[in-house]
Short mmCIF file of C-alpha atoms and ligand atoms in Angstrom, two decimals:
data_model
loop_
_atom_site.label_atom_id
_atom_site.label_comp_id
_atom_site.label_asym_id
_atom_site.label_seq_id
_atom_site.Cartn_x
_atom_site.Cartn_y
_atom_site.Cartn_z
CA MET A 1 17.00 74.24 4.31
CA ALA A 2 19.69 76.59 3.18
CA HIS A 3 19.97 80.02 1.56
CA ILE A 4 16.53 81.40 2.21
CA GLN A 5 17.00 85.04 2.96
CA TRP A 6 14.68 87.33 4.88
CA TYR A 7 15.32 90.96 3.98
CA PRO A 8 14.47 93.41 6.82
CA GLY A 9 14.65 96.21 4.18
CA HIS A 10 11.85 94.71 2.20
CA MET A 11 9.77 94.11 5.19
CA ALA A 12 10.10 97.71 6.38
CA LYS A 13 9.17 99.00 2.91
CA ALA A 14 6.14 96.81 2.64
CA LYS A 15 5.09 97.78 6.12
CA LYS A 16 5.28 101.45 5.19
CA GLU A 17 3.35 101.02 1.99
CA VAL A 18 0.55 99.25 3.66
CA GLN A 19 0.37 101.69 6.56
CA SER A 20 0.19 104.60 4.16
CA GLN A 21 -2.95 103.00 2.49
CA LEU A 22 -4.65 101.90 5.68
CA SER A 23 -6.24 105.16 6.57
CA ALA A 24 -8.25 105.03 3.34
CA VAL A 25 -9.90 101.72 4.04
CA ASP A 26 -12.57 100.44 6.22
CA ILE A 27 -11.63 96.66 6.12
CA VAL A 28 -8.46 94.72 5.49
CA LEU A 29 -8.95 91.50 3.60
CA GLU A 30 -5.95 89.30 4.41
CA ILE A 31 -5.47 86.41 2.00
CA ARG A 32 -3.67 83.30 3.32
CA ASP A 33 -3.11 79.89 1.92
CA ALA A 34 -5.59 77.39 3.44
CA ARG A 35 -2.86 74.78 3.47
CA ILE A 36 -0.53 76.96 5.63
CA PRO A 37 -2.83 79.25 7.67
CA THR A 38 0.08 80.33 10.01
CA ALA A 39 3.06 80.07 7.72
CA SER A 40 1.29 82.31 5.13
CA MET A 41 0.51 85.00 7.61
CA ASN A 42 2.60 88.02 8.09
CA PRO A 43 3.75 88.18 11.74
CA MET A 44 3.51 91.94 11.82
CA LEU A 45 0.04 92.20 10.38
CA ASP A 46 -1.93 92.72 13.63
CA GLU A 47 0.51 95.30 14.73
CA ILE A 48 0.21 97.16 11.32
CA ILE A 49 -3.62 97.12 11.00
CA LYS A 50 -4.30 97.60 14.76
CA ASN A 51 -8.03 97.92 15.39
CA LYS A 52 -9.02 97.94 11.62
CA ARG A 53 -11.84 95.37 10.71
CA HIS A 54 -9.97 92.27 9.58
CA MET A 55 -11.25 89.42 7.41
CA ILE A 56 -9.02 86.40 6.73
CA VAL A 57 -9.54 84.46 3.50
CA LEU A 58 -8.10 80.99 3.65
CA ASN A 59 -7.68 80.67 -0.10
CA LYS A 60 -7.00 77.54 -2.18
CA GLN A 61 -9.33 75.58 0.12
CA ASP A 62 -9.70 73.17 -2.89
CA LEU A 63 -6.17 72.05 -2.22
CA ALA A 64 -6.45 71.82 1.68
CA ASP A 65 -7.76 69.06 3.98
CA PRO A 66 -11.48 70.02 4.46
CA GLN A 67 -11.63 68.89 8.10
CA GLN A 68 -8.55 70.96 8.93
CA THR A 69 -10.01 73.97 7.11
CA LYS A 70 -13.17 73.75 9.02
CA GLU A 71 -11.31 73.89 12.34
CA TRP A 72 -9.01 76.62 11.14
CA VAL A 73 -11.95 78.83 10.10
CA LYS A 74 -13.30 78.44 13.69
CA ALA A 75 -10.02 79.03 15.33
CA LEU A 76 -9.10 82.23 13.34
CA SER A 77 -12.51 83.85 13.69
CA GLY A 78 -13.06 86.13 16.67
CA GLU A 79 -13.84 89.54 17.89
CA ASN A 80 -13.55 92.04 14.96
CA LYS A 81 -12.09 89.16 12.94
CA LEU A 82 -13.79 86.75 10.50
CA ALA A 83 -12.22 83.92 8.62
CA ILE A 84 -13.66 82.24 5.57
CA ALA A 85 -12.43 79.51 3.28
CA LEU A 86 -12.41 80.06 -0.47
CA ASP A 87 -11.37 78.68 -3.86
CA SER A 88 -10.84 81.99 -5.73
CA LYS A 89 -10.90 80.16 -9.00
CA LYS A 90 -14.51 79.34 -8.44
CA LEU A 91 -16.98 81.94 -9.29
CA GLY A 92 -19.65 80.32 -6.92
CA ASP A 93 -17.35 80.94 -3.97
CA MET A 94 -17.41 84.62 -4.61
CA LYS A 95 -21.11 84.84 -3.83
CA ILE A 96 -20.65 83.21 -0.53
CA PHE A 97 -17.72 85.55 0.10
CA ARG A 98 -19.78 88.54 -0.87
CA GLN A 99 -22.54 87.66 1.54
CA ALA A 100 -20.10 87.06 4.42
CA LEU A 101 -18.34 90.35 3.78
CA LYS A 102 -21.74 92.16 3.82
CA ASP A 103 -22.76 90.57 7.09
CA PHE A 104 -19.41 91.28 8.65
CA THR A 105 -19.59 94.94 7.78
CA GLN A 106 -23.39 95.49 8.23
CA ASP A 107 -22.77 97.46 11.46
CA ILE A 108 -20.48 99.98 9.74
CA GLN A 109 -23.21 100.65 7.14
CA ASP A 110 -25.85 100.79 9.93
CA LYS A 111 -23.78 103.36 11.84
CA TRP A 112 -23.43 105.46 8.66
CA ARG A 113 -27.11 105.37 8.01
CA ASN A 114 -27.90 106.44 11.54
CA LYS A 115 -25.66 109.46 11.02
CA GLY A 116 -27.58 110.18 7.79
CA ILE A 117 -24.65 109.12 5.62
CA LEU A 118 -26.20 107.31 2.62
CA HIS A 119 -24.74 105.78 -0.53
CA LYS A 120 -21.27 105.38 1.10
CA SER A 121 -19.37 102.27 0.09
CA ILE A 122 -17.23 100.17 2.39
CA ARG A 123 -13.57 100.41 1.15
CA VAL A 124 -11.61 97.15 1.10
CA MET A 125 -7.99 96.45 0.78
CA VAL A 126 -6.49 93.07 -0.05
CA ILE A 127 -3.22 92.11 1.45
CA GLY A 128 -1.04 88.97 1.85
CA ILE A 129 2.32 87.37 1.08
CA PRO A 130 3.23 86.47 -2.50
CA ASN A 131 1.51 83.77 -4.27
CA VAL A 132 -1.47 83.16 -1.97
CA GLY A 133 -3.78 84.21 -4.70
CA LYS A 134 -4.36 87.89 -4.15
CA SER A 135 -4.64 88.74 -7.83
CA THR A 136 -6.82 85.76 -8.62
CA PHE A 137 -9.10 86.83 -5.86
CA ILE A 138 -9.35 90.40 -6.92
CA ASN A 139 -9.92 89.45 -10.61
CA GLN A 140 -12.61 87.06 -9.67
CA PHE A 141 -14.34 89.43 -7.14
CA THR A 142 -14.25 92.36 -9.54
CA LYS A 143 -15.22 90.27 -12.68
CA GLN A 144 -16.85 92.58 -15.09
CA LYS A 145 -16.78 95.32 -12.60
CA LYS A 146 -13.74 97.20 -13.99
CA ALA A 147 -15.35 100.56 -13.52
CA GLN A 148 -12.78 102.40 -11.54
CA VAL A 149 -13.74 105.26 -9.33
CA GLY A 150 -10.58 107.29 -9.35
CA ASN A 151 -7.87 108.16 -6.89
CA LYS A 152 -8.55 109.04 -3.34
CA PRO A 153 -6.52 110.59 -0.57
CA GLY A 154 -4.23 108.15 1.21
CA VAL A 155 -3.74 105.93 -1.70
CA THR A 156 -0.51 105.47 -3.55
CA LYS A 157 -0.62 107.35 -6.93
CA GLY A 158 -1.67 105.10 -9.78
CA GLN A 159 -3.91 102.96 -7.51
CA GLN A 160 -7.57 102.90 -8.25
CA TRP A 161 -10.76 101.96 -6.56
CA ILE A 162 -12.90 99.46 -8.24
CA LYS A 163 -16.61 99.65 -7.54
CA ILE A 164 -17.98 96.20 -6.86
CA ASP A 165 -21.54 97.37 -6.25
CA LYS A 166 -23.46 99.82 -4.15
CA ASP A 167 -21.89 98.47 -0.94
CA PHE A 168 -18.15 97.96 -1.74
CA GLU A 169 -15.17 99.45 -3.37
CA LEU A 170 -11.91 97.50 -3.70
CA LEU A 171 -8.36 98.87 -4.02
CA ASP A 172 -7.17 97.41 -7.34
CA THR A 173 -3.65 96.43 -6.25
CA PRO A 174 -2.96 94.29 -3.28
CA GLY A 175 -0.67 95.06 -0.42
CA ILE A 176 2.17 92.69 -0.47
CA LEU A 177 3.71 91.56 2.78
CA TRP A 178 6.54 89.16 3.44
CA PRO A 179 6.37 85.91 5.36
CA LYS A 180 8.76 85.42 8.16
CA PHE A 181 10.78 82.44 7.17
CA GLU A 182 13.51 82.48 9.74
CA ASP A 183 12.03 79.27 11.06
CA GLN A 184 13.11 76.23 9.04
CA GLU A 185 9.81 74.51 9.15
CA VAL A 186 7.93 77.66 8.02
CA ALA A 187 10.43 77.91 5.09
CA ASP A 188 9.87 74.33 4.10
CA LYS A 189 6.10 74.77 4.15
CA LEU A 190 6.36 77.96 2.12
CA ALA A 191 8.63 76.32 -0.36
CA LEU A 192 6.41 73.26 -0.78
CA THR A 193 3.30 75.43 -1.37
CA GLY A 194 4.95 77.89 -3.71
CA GLY A 195 5.27 80.78 -1.38
CA ILE A 196 9.02 81.11 -1.90
CA LYS A 197 10.51 81.30 -5.40
CA ASP A 198 11.85 77.84 -6.63
CA THR A 199 15.34 79.23 -7.12
CA HIS A 200 15.60 80.06 -3.40
CA PHE A 201 15.75 76.53 -2.02
CA TYR A 202 17.14 73.10 -2.70
CA LYS A 203 14.37 70.92 -4.07
CA ASP A 204 15.61 67.71 -2.56
CA ASP A 205 15.55 69.32 1.00
CA VAL A 206 11.95 70.28 0.42
CA ALA A 207 10.98 66.93 -1.11
CA LEU A 208 12.46 65.17 1.98
CA PHE A 209 10.47 67.46 4.20
CA ALA A 210 7.32 66.65 2.17
CA LEU A 211 7.88 62.87 2.28
CA GLU A 212 8.32 62.91 6.02
CA PHE A 213 5.19 65.14 6.49
CA PHE A 214 3.06 63.01 4.11
CA LEU A 215 4.06 59.76 5.80
CA HIS A 216 3.25 61.22 9.16
CA HIS A 217 -0.13 62.82 8.40
CA TYR A 218 -1.42 61.26 5.11
CA PRO A 219 0.26 57.81 5.19
CA ASP A 220 -1.30 56.49 2.03
CA ALA A 221 -0.65 59.44 -0.14
CA ILE A 222 2.69 58.27 -1.48
CA SER A 223 1.88 54.68 -2.29
CA ASN A 224 -1.48 55.70 -3.75
CA HIS A 225 0.22 58.03 -6.30
CA TYR A 226 3.65 56.59 -7.04
CA PRO A 227 4.69 53.15 -8.14
CA ILE A 228 5.75 51.89 -4.65
CA ASN A 229 4.18 49.50 -2.24
CA ALA A 230 2.91 50.86 1.08
CA GLU A 231 5.32 48.65 2.99
CA ASP A 232 8.28 50.08 1.16
CA VAL A 233 7.32 53.61 2.24
CA HIS A 234 9.26 54.29 5.43
CA PRO A 235 12.26 56.21 6.75
CA PRO A 236 15.12 56.88 6.24
CA TYR A 237 13.76 59.52 3.91
CA PRO A 238 16.79 59.95 1.65
CA ASP A 239 16.58 56.21 0.85
CA LEU A 240 12.86 56.66 0.17
CA LEU A 241 13.56 59.49 -2.15
CA MET A 242 16.18 57.39 -3.98
CA ALA A 243 13.75 54.42 -4.27
CA LEU A 244 10.94 56.75 -5.65
CA THR A 245 13.38 58.37 -8.13
CA LYS A 246 14.34 54.96 -9.52
CA ARG A 247 10.70 53.74 -9.66
CA MET A 248 9.60 56.81 -11.49
CA GLY A 249 12.12 55.87 -14.12
CA MET A 250 14.39 58.83 -13.36
CA LEU A 251 17.54 56.87 -12.57
CA GLU A 252 19.56 58.91 -10.08
CA ASP A 253 18.07 62.33 -11.04
CA TYR A 254 16.97 63.21 -7.54
CA ASP A 255 16.46 66.92 -8.39
CA ARG A 256 13.92 65.94 -11.12
CA ALA A 257 12.11 63.52 -8.77
CA SER A 258 12.03 66.15 -6.02
CA ASP A 259 10.66 68.65 -8.50
CA LYS A 260 7.93 66.24 -9.55
CA ILE A 261 6.96 65.45 -5.90
CA ILE A 262 6.69 69.27 -5.13
CA ARG A 263 4.65 69.88 -8.21
CA ASP A 264 2.35 67.03 -7.60
CA TYR A 265 1.68 68.34 -4.09
CA ARG A 266 1.09 71.91 -5.37
CA ASP A 267 -1.28 70.61 -8.06
CA GLY A 268 -3.29 68.65 -5.46
CA LYS A 269 -2.45 65.26 -7.14
CA LEU A 270 -1.41 63.66 -3.89
CA GLY A 271 -4.72 64.68 -2.21
CA ARG A 272 -5.98 67.60 -0.20
CA MET A 273 -3.32 68.14 2.51
CA THR A 274 -2.90 70.74 5.11
CA LEU A 275 0.61 71.52 6.36
CA ASP A 276 -0.16 73.69 9.32
CA ARG A 277 -2.07 71.43 11.73
CA ILE A 278 -4.84 72.88 13.72
CA GLU A 279 -4.03 70.53 16.66
CA GLU A 280 -0.60 72.12 17.01
CA TYR A 281 -1.99 75.61 16.75
CA GLN A 282 -4.60 74.95 19.36
CA ILE A 283 -1.97 73.61 21.79
CA SER A 284 0.31 76.64 21.14
CA GLU A 285 -2.58 79.12 21.50
CA ASN A 286 -4.08 77.24 24.49
CA ILE A 287 -7.45 77.00 22.55
CA GLU A 288 -10.02 74.52 23.79
CA VAL A 289 -10.63 71.80 21.26
CA SER A 290 -14.14 71.35 20.13
CA ASP A 291 -15.77 68.07 19.30
P1 G4P B 301 -0.61 86.55 -5.74
O1 G4P B 301 -1.36 87.73 -6.46
O2 G4P B 301 -1.01 86.51 -4.25
O3 G4P B 301 0.90 86.60 -5.90
O4 G4P B 301 -1.17 85.13 -6.30
P2 G4P B 301 -1.87 84.76 -7.78
O5 G4P B 301 -3.25 85.40 -7.78
O6 G4P B 301 -0.90 85.16 -8.80
O7 G4P B 301 -1.99 83.21 -7.64
C1 G4P B 301 -0.93 82.34 -7.45
C2 G4P B 301 -1.23 80.99 -8.03
O8 G4P B 301 -2.20 80.41 -7.17
C3 G4P B 301 -1.78 80.94 -9.40
O9 G4P B 301 -1.30 79.76 -9.98
C4 G4P B 301 -3.29 80.94 -9.20
O10 G4P B 301 -3.99 80.37 -10.29
C5 G4P B 301 -3.27 80.02 -8.00
N1 G4P B 301 -4.56 80.23 -7.21
C6 G4P B 301 -5.08 81.34 -6.76
N2 G4P B 301 -6.23 81.04 -6.01
C7 G4P B 301 -6.30 79.77 -6.12
C8 G4P B 301 -7.34 78.91 -5.52
O11 G4P B 301 -8.33 79.32 -4.82
N3 G4P B 301 -7.29 77.52 -5.75
C9 G4P B 301 -6.17 76.99 -6.50
N4 G4P B 301 -6.14 75.70 -6.73
N5 G4P B 301 -5.20 77.81 -7.09
C10 G4P B 301 -5.35 79.17 -6.80
P3 G4P B 301 -0.15 79.67 -11.10
O12 G4P B 301 0.19 78.19 -11.21
O13 G4P B 301 0.95 80.60 -10.71
O14 G4P B 301 -0.73 80.27 -12.40
P4 G4P B 301 -2.01 79.67 -13.25
O15 G4P B 301 -1.97 78.19 -12.97
O16 G4P B 301 -3.20 80.24 -12.79
O17 G4P B 301 -1.59 80.04 -14.63
#
């Protein structure tokens, strides 16, 4: 993959902005893409938020492999950290989320009550890399709750708190962090899922990455969706892309065919597929695999 730039200046600015807001919040809600739970995280986040309560939302679970998501939720939850999978477009998922958030922060409320502090809301900040669904999540979670509660110290001017209910207030604009896409595989995964602008990569490079990945992990996905027999789906991948282009009636327009493959993946038309594999993560983190 070529020409994907990582701007240290952007990263430093984003880090500063987030840090300036942190003192005003009780919990950081980090949104990631359930299809790429590691590629969609910001590598500096733990360092930035330090001991702050941290909830990880694996968003777009409707597009991810359910078995993988189940394992990811387990692997990413731990002390002071809770992961939950969501489809932010689904209102019903917000009820599940609300209850999980309440349970996860109950001890903070209890501590306040014991000190005689009543009627105080837990303040929540949403954070994440571009396109993971931060705005969708905020809109859905705050549906019909647009009563803003004004500026507070430590919050960038213009930002508002939205009162969700008696328990929670949410900062209305999310903190945006940048992914670290120095690694080619991470860049390919971000490009395929829409985490990098389409103008920043060559579509055929990403389509070739996708074909290889699909064949390796979801072998029937290509022949199930495109007019090609399963026995014709094999490397070399450039030949496979050429064959698919022709069979889709696009002659030699490989860019158009690549674009279609990328879009079909993003729209879930090829099936629910997770690009970051839990098995690889468990090996890299030395996590014991559960049955
Ligand atoms: P951001 O603030 O983090 O940048 O992301 P945003 O909410 O703008 O969402 C980016 C895209 O992801 C949007 O699609 C949005 O609809 C989609 N999205 C967000 N959450 C979910 C989810 O849980 N499941 C699925 N399937 N999609 C989700 P878009 O194509 O850019 O716009 P549109 O189709 O909504 O018009």
